[in-house]
């Protein structure tokens, strides 16, 4: 008889993916050819993209960590919701690099906001799966995530015209997730 | 006296390898030079390859996770069957990249199907090692995996003439593994 | 009801980041084009940078490992102090590469010392959070870390004129951390 | 009061490093420019190097896994012996790449054998630290590792004249480690 499917291994696997993702981002930070701070500052779109993405992954991890504390068993559905969530996250290094290389051009920034949207949408799936109907936090958790889901969609549209404004909306949405507990 | 060789460390190591593999795939997704969605869509063979490979790793992980729940002890044979399985998996980023770069040319797609074949073959080794003769699931698990093993071989041959058809067979085989329990 | 937030997952995530960081450094070690030891020795700034950075990460990990043994619960504040610490660490591969590529030019070495400063500063935050007022080690831990914080600042300034001397000060500061327990 | 320093976190960190190392090797396997098997076979020095390195890491991990089962506490000395061991291992991707790129030229292959020597030497340190004087396995473990240490040194010298012969000696030495228990 197999052992029961505990959520532990699911958590460790997810942690591994988060840890690699947050470090893979760094690989995009290529040293400038010239050894001066002027050359370093010239790369500001990369720095800004890196910082925003780092904070984003940190926040998503903290919220994932919070949500997984509700898990009792690694059911098949939880597994696939989690994979969908990690897939959305895995698009982050690519979209960060595209945004940085293009020096915050409209379409890459909109794509970046789209990744935030996808991560948020799959997070709602995890809430649905993990937080029971009877739990007091469920309502607040869902309200908050539906609200930011809408805002990320708006950010994607705005970014097509005003990239920096779209990026700004994304950053603002992150603030409400600094504390995972609603 | 050394402690008993629990399967825990084996599992964590495997999780680490899976986590890095699934993220290393992302590194192949290079941002297009031009910041437009047209340029992004132009990279469709990369996107398709990435998506198929991601789902493939997710499915293999889920099945590995299921099988490891049968493990009681990290025997030497289990260790080496597991390393063979991970080796087959480790060829995936390379073959994905080759398939993507060649825009789904016949030989790279056949090679890709060959990797699926190898992963399946080593998975049969793990079933052999882990699921006892008396266990009811053994027969079904083996039947399923022998069937898909044959289909992956067919896919590799078909791909030499019709790459997309070969890739299609591979994707179809994955469906029966969405639920690890037979 | 969610489970209690144990510091375990925090520790595993941090370990993952440290493990990837220490290995990502290796990727900077590109093989020389010519297969001779002369060509290998020619890359000495890379080797020196790699060795210093490896030892640095090892020391930071050992101290992080020591400090985390004080943790009882993964509070929100601990989470964010830890993320700040890991962020400072994540700048290491980039700054190592820049220093190595520039063959130890003044400004990159000063930047490198600045990363050490940042890692030290966030480490003080972790001490503050984790080691209780009543604990005997707290005073010594803080004294040591404030002292090295000052020395790293000096090293950054010195490096702008004498890069090798600045790097030397950094290396000297590391010695007092070889044993995490004060 | 801090908790006791269990060897668990040391083990997980090491597993992370091993997992990343084994996967980072794959990144060296670049797809050939032409989508044919002829082009793939043309890369045979890379394939051979990759296969040998993969098996090498697998064997080192299995032996590390065996030895760590003797650990009772993560002492400072164990920590540093382990870091030295991991450092030796971390040179593997670099030396594998150099050997592969140079198509098995004498000096890179000798360097590769030198890395095996270093890994073996640090492994002796771990045996010294972990396996108590009273343990029956200690004598056999040390004899075996001193023997292979000598053979790796011979392999490095031989490789300077006959690279393939040197590589052959290395592969032969690995065979006695296939079963970690002596």
XYZ file of C-alpha atoms in Angstrom, chain B residues 6 8-9 16 27 42 50 58 67 71 82 93 96 99 105 112 115 128 145-147 149 152 165 174:
25
model
C 15.121 6.453 4.159
C 13.271 10.967 1.904
C 16.609 12.305 0.737
C 15.481 19.444 -6.828
C 15.948 29.923 -20.182
C 6.742 34.279 -34.737
C 7.988 24.857 -24.064
C 4.624 18.106 -14.561
C 5.287 5.886 -7.213
C 9.081 3.301 -1.302
C 15.921 6.653 -10.110
C 15.757 20.684 -22.190
C 13.204 20.678 -26.565
C 13.155 20.785 -31.740
C 12.167 19.385 -38.208
C 12.222 14.217 -28.735
C 13.433 10.919 -24.965
C 9.207 -3.022 -11.143
C 3.294 1.893 -19.309
C 4.088 -0.898 -21.786
C 1.323 0.372 -24.057
C 6.180 2.696 -24.466
C 6.305 6.487 -28.112
C 1.818 13.811 -36.242
C 0.470 11.917 -21.897
